[in-house]
Amino acid sequence: MSIDLNHTIVHARDPLVSATFLSEMLGRAAPVRFGPFWDVELDNHVTLAYIRADQHLTIEHYAFLVSEDEFDQIFGRIQARGLPYWADPAHQQPGSINHHDGGRGVYWNDPDGHYLEIITRPYGGDG
């Protein structure tokens, strides 16, 4: 039996807004309600389950491995919305993308400040 990540919980001030933002940016189906969560399912069947957090939010990082075509589409949505983006997680290289390991990568933030990242090649791997 293999061990795969099935789901993770993402804390948000407004779970529907944040889940909708992610699903729109990644070109996914609209979030689905499941109990107190708003779920966004990825192609590898990992679910990001958004739940309300009224207290302090710990900012998390979510990286998505995408194809070159998907990168172009998602990056186009980032630009079309006028969202700030960076080539690095420290936000020191604004308005740029990176080319690590022969691929492309870019970071931007969701409505709660979580770091979102798309990459076309896994870092340090043969991808």
PDB file of C-alpha atoms in Angstrom:
ATOM      1  CA  MET A   1       0.000   0.000   0.000  1.00  0.00           C
ATOM      2  CA  SER A   2       1.282   3.456  -0.841  1.00  0.00           C
ATOM      3  CA  ILE A   3       0.897   6.391   1.496  1.00  0.00           C
ATOM      4  CA  ASP A   4      -0.598   9.472  -0.125  1.00  0.00           C
ATOM      5  CA  LEU A   5      -1.685  12.822   1.244  1.00  0.00           C
ATOM      6  CA  ASN A   6      -5.500  12.847   1.157  1.00  0.00           C
ATOM      7  CA  HIS A   7      -6.408  16.292   2.502  1.00  0.00           C
ATOM      8  CA  THR A   8      -5.202  19.185   4.573  1.00  0.00           C
ATOM      9  CA  ILE A   9      -7.109  21.897   6.406  1.00  0.00           C
ATOM     10  CA  VAL A  10      -6.590  25.530   5.407  1.00  0.00           C
ATOM     11  CA  HIS A  11      -7.658  28.173   7.929  1.00  0.00           C
ATOM     12  CA  ALA A  12      -9.348  31.230   6.450  1.00  0.00           C
ATOM     13  CA  ARG A  13     -11.302  34.227   7.657  1.00  0.00           C
ATOM     14  CA  ASP A  14     -13.912  33.523   4.970  1.00  0.00           C
ATOM     15  CA  PRO A  15     -13.510  29.913   3.794  1.00  0.00           C
ATOM     16  CA  LEU A  16     -15.785  30.243   0.773  1.00  0.00           C
ATOM     17  CA  VAL A  17     -13.995  33.364  -0.493  1.00  0.00           C
ATOM     18  CA  SER A  18     -10.548  31.793  -0.073  1.00  0.00           C
ATOM     19  CA  ALA A  19     -11.557  28.407  -1.525  1.00  0.00           C
ATOM     20  CA  THR A  20     -13.218  30.147  -4.476  1.00  0.00           C
ATOM     21  CA  PHE A  21     -10.086  32.265  -5.034  1.00  0.00           C
ATOM     22  CA  LEU A  22      -7.906  29.143  -5.193  1.00  0.00           C
ATOM     23  CA  SER A  23     -10.287  27.207  -7.422  1.00  0.00           C
ATOM     24  CA  GLU A  24     -10.550  30.127  -9.849  1.00  0.00           C
ATOM     25  CA  MET A  25      -6.804  30.737  -9.915  1.00  0.00           C
ATOM     26  CA  LEU A  26      -6.023  27.068 -10.559  1.00  0.00           C
ATOM     27  CA  GLY A  27      -8.902  26.587 -13.000  1.00  0.00           C
ATOM     28  CA  ARG A  28     -10.559  23.994 -10.767  1.00  0.00           C
ATOM     29  CA  ALA A  29     -14.235  23.242 -10.176  1.00  0.00           C
ATOM     30  CA  ALA A  30     -16.042  25.454  -7.680  1.00  0.00           C
ATOM     31  CA  PRO A  31     -15.520  24.530  -4.016  1.00  0.00           C
ATOM     32  CA  VAL A  32     -17.870  21.914  -2.553  1.00  0.00           C
ATOM     33  CA  ARG A  33     -19.399  22.193   0.908  1.00  0.00           C
ATOM     34  CA  PHE A  34     -18.545  19.299   3.268  1.00  0.00           C
ATOM     35  CA  GLY A  35     -19.633  19.882   6.862  1.00  0.00           C
ATOM     36  CA  PRO A  36     -17.877  23.037   8.091  1.00  0.00           C
ATOM     37  CA  PHE A  37     -15.428  22.952   5.175  1.00  0.00           C
ATOM     38  CA  TRP A  38     -15.271  24.306   1.626  1.00  0.00           C
ATOM     39  CA  ASP A  39     -13.262  21.733  -0.340  1.00  0.00           C
ATOM     40  CA  VAL A  40     -11.080  22.245  -3.409  1.00  0.00           C
ATOM     41  CA  GLU A  41      -9.977  18.948  -4.959  1.00  0.00           C
ATOM     42  CA  LEU A  42      -6.823  18.647  -7.030  1.00  0.00           C
ATOM     43  CA  ASP A  43      -6.147  16.212  -9.870  1.00  0.00           C
ATOM     44  CA  ASN A  44      -4.181  13.866  -7.605  1.00  0.00           C
ATOM     45  CA  HIS A  45      -7.237  13.641  -5.307  1.00  0.00           C
ATOM     46  CA  VAL A  46      -5.691  15.777  -2.566  1.00  0.00           C
ATOM     47  CA  THR A  47      -8.306  18.065  -1.054  1.00  0.00           C
ATOM     48  CA  LEU A  48      -7.674  21.479   0.477  1.00  0.00           C
ATOM     49  CA  ALA A  49     -10.441  21.829   3.063  1.00  0.00           C
ATOM     50  CA  TYR A  50     -11.030  25.472   3.999  1.00  0.00           C
ATOM     51  CA  ILE A  51     -12.461  26.178   7.454  1.00  0.00           C
ATOM     52  CA  ARG A  52     -13.241  29.412   9.287  1.00  0.00           C
ATOM     53  CA  ALA A  53     -10.635  30.698  11.711  1.00  0.00           C
ATOM     54  CA  ASP A  54     -11.676  33.759  13.646  1.00  0.00           C
ATOM     55  CA  GLN A  55      -8.490  34.010  15.686  1.00  0.00           C
ATOM     56  CA  HIS A  56      -4.920  34.539  14.587  1.00  0.00           C
ATOM     57  CA  LEU A  57      -4.136  32.800  11.295  1.00  0.00           C
ATOM     58  CA  THR A  58      -0.843  31.006  10.847  1.00  0.00           C
ATOM     59  CA  ILE A  59       0.293  31.756   7.311  1.00  0.00           C
ATOM     60  CA  GLU A  60       0.990  28.551   5.384  1.00  0.00           C
ATOM     61  CA  HIS A  61       2.602  27.746   2.047  1.00  0.00           C
ATOM     62  CA  TYR A  62       0.935  25.647  -0.663  1.00  0.00           C
ATOM     63  CA  ALA A  63       2.917  24.690  -3.773  1.00  0.00           C
ATOM     64  CA  PHE A  64       1.316  23.176  -6.865  1.00  0.00           C
ATOM     65  CA  LEU A  65       3.161  21.258  -9.563  1.00  0.00           C
ATOM     66  CA  VAL A  66       1.628  22.223 -12.916  1.00  0.00           C
ATOM     67  CA  SER A  67       2.326  21.694 -16.603  1.00  0.00           C
ATOM     68  CA  GLU A  68       3.850  24.428 -18.768  1.00  0.00           C
ATOM     69  CA  ASP A  69       0.417  25.152 -20.299  1.00  0.00           C
ATOM     70  CA  GLU A  70      -1.235  25.297 -16.864  1.00  0.00           C
ATOM     71  CA  PHE A  71       1.518  27.637 -15.671  1.00  0.00           C
ATOM     72  CA  ASP A  72       0.750  29.998 -18.559  1.00  0.00           C
ATOM     73  CA  GLN A  73      -2.982  29.917 -17.774  1.00  0.00           C
ATOM     74  CA  ILE A  74      -2.587  30.433 -14.022  1.00  0.00           C
ATOM     75  CA  PHE A  75       0.091  33.092 -14.430  1.00  0.00           C
ATOM     76  CA  GLY A  76      -2.227  34.829 -16.907  1.00  0.00           C
ATOM     77  CA  ARG A  77      -4.951  34.893 -14.237  1.00  0.00           C
ATOM     78  CA  ILE A  78      -2.510  36.359 -11.703  1.00  0.00           C
ATOM     79  CA  GLN A  79      -1.594  39.108 -14.150  1.00  0.00           C
ATOM     80  CA  ALA A  80      -5.193  39.713 -15.278  1.00  0.00           C
ATOM     81  CA  ARG A  81      -6.230  40.321 -11.665  1.00  0.00           C
ATOM     82  CA  GLY A  82      -3.276  42.645 -11.116  1.00  0.00           C
ATOM     83  CA  LEU A  83      -2.056  40.521  -8.207  1.00  0.00           C
ATOM     84  CA  PRO A  84       1.453  41.072  -6.903  1.00  0.00           C
ATOM     85  CA  TYR A  85       3.771  38.113  -7.499  1.00  0.00           C
ATOM     86  CA  TRP A  86       7.348  37.165  -6.737  1.00  0.00           C
ATOM     87  CA  ALA A  87      10.060  34.790  -7.924  1.00  0.00           C
ATOM     88  CA  ASP A  88      10.889  33.853  -4.321  1.00  0.00           C
ATOM     89  CA  PRO A  89       9.098  32.986  -1.075  1.00  0.00           C
ATOM     90  CA  ALA A  90      10.693  35.910   0.783  1.00  0.00           C
ATOM     91  CA  HIS A  91       9.048  38.395  -1.615  1.00  0.00           C
ATOM     92  CA  GLN A  92      12.416  39.924  -2.485  1.00  0.00           C
ATOM     93  CA  GLN A  93      12.051  39.570  -6.274  1.00  0.00           C
ATOM     94  CA  PRO A  94       8.745  41.275  -7.161  1.00  0.00           C
ATOM     95  CA  GLY A  95       7.259  41.035 -10.634  1.00  0.00           C
ATOM     96  CA  SER A  96       9.479  38.095 -11.595  1.00  0.00           C
ATOM     97  CA  ILE A  97       9.292  34.342 -11.982  1.00  0.00           C
ATOM     98  CA  ASN A  98      12.076  31.872 -11.208  1.00  0.00           C
ATOM     99  CA  HIS A  99      13.637  29.266 -13.486  1.00  0.00           C
ATOM    100  CA  HIS A 100      14.907  26.767 -10.918  1.00  0.00           C
ATOM    101  CA  ASP A 101      15.764  23.273 -12.161  1.00  0.00           C
ATOM    102  CA  GLY A 102      14.947  24.264 -15.743  1.00  0.00           C
ATOM    103  CA  GLY A 103      11.306  25.038 -14.984  1.00  0.00           C
ATOM    104  CA  ARG A 104       9.309  28.084 -14.000  1.00  0.00           C
ATOM    105  CA  GLY A 105       7.932  29.103 -10.626  1.00  0.00           C
ATOM    106  CA  VAL A 106       6.037  32.002  -9.133  1.00  0.00           C
ATOM    107  CA  TYR A 107       4.586  32.945  -5.736  1.00  0.00           C
ATOM    108  CA  TRP A 108       1.524  35.019  -4.847  1.00  0.00           C
ATOM    109  CA  ASN A 109      -0.762  35.383  -1.836  1.00  0.00           C
ATOM    110  CA  ASP A 110      -4.364  34.357  -1.269  1.00  0.00           C
ATOM    111  CA  PRO A 111      -6.893  36.670   0.454  1.00  0.00           C
ATOM    112  CA  ASP A 112      -5.664  35.551   3.913  1.00  0.00           C
ATOM    113  CA  GLY A 113      -1.981  35.926   3.090  1.00  0.00           C
ATOM    114  CA  HIS A 114      -1.192  32.248   2.567  1.00  0.00           C
ATOM    115  CA  TYR A 115       1.695  31.794   0.143  1.00  0.00           C
ATOM    116  CA  LEU A 116       0.637  30.081  -3.075  1.00  0.00           C
ATOM    117  CA  GLU A 117       3.200  28.790  -5.535  1.00  0.00           C
ATOM    118  CA  ILE A 118       3.110  27.135  -8.930  1.00  0.00           C
ATOM    119  CA  ILE A 119       6.112  25.292 -10.337  1.00  0.00           C
ATOM    120  CA  THR A 120       6.602  23.366 -13.547  1.00  0.00           C
ATOM    121  CA  ARG A 121       9.473  21.214 -12.208  1.00  0.00           C
ATOM    122  CA  PRO A 122       9.997  19.885  -8.692  1.00  0.00           C
ATOM    123  CA  TYR A 123      12.867  21.667  -6.977  1.00  0.00           C
ATOM    124  CA  GLY A 124      16.002  19.563  -6.792  1.00  0.00           C
ATOM    125  CA  GLY A 125      14.436  16.740  -8.723  1.00  0.00           C
ATOM    126  CA  ASP A 126      14.262  15.233 -12.126  1.00  0.00           C
ATOM    127  CA  GLY A 127      10.505  15.923 -12.325  1.00  0.00           C
TER     128      GLY A 127
END
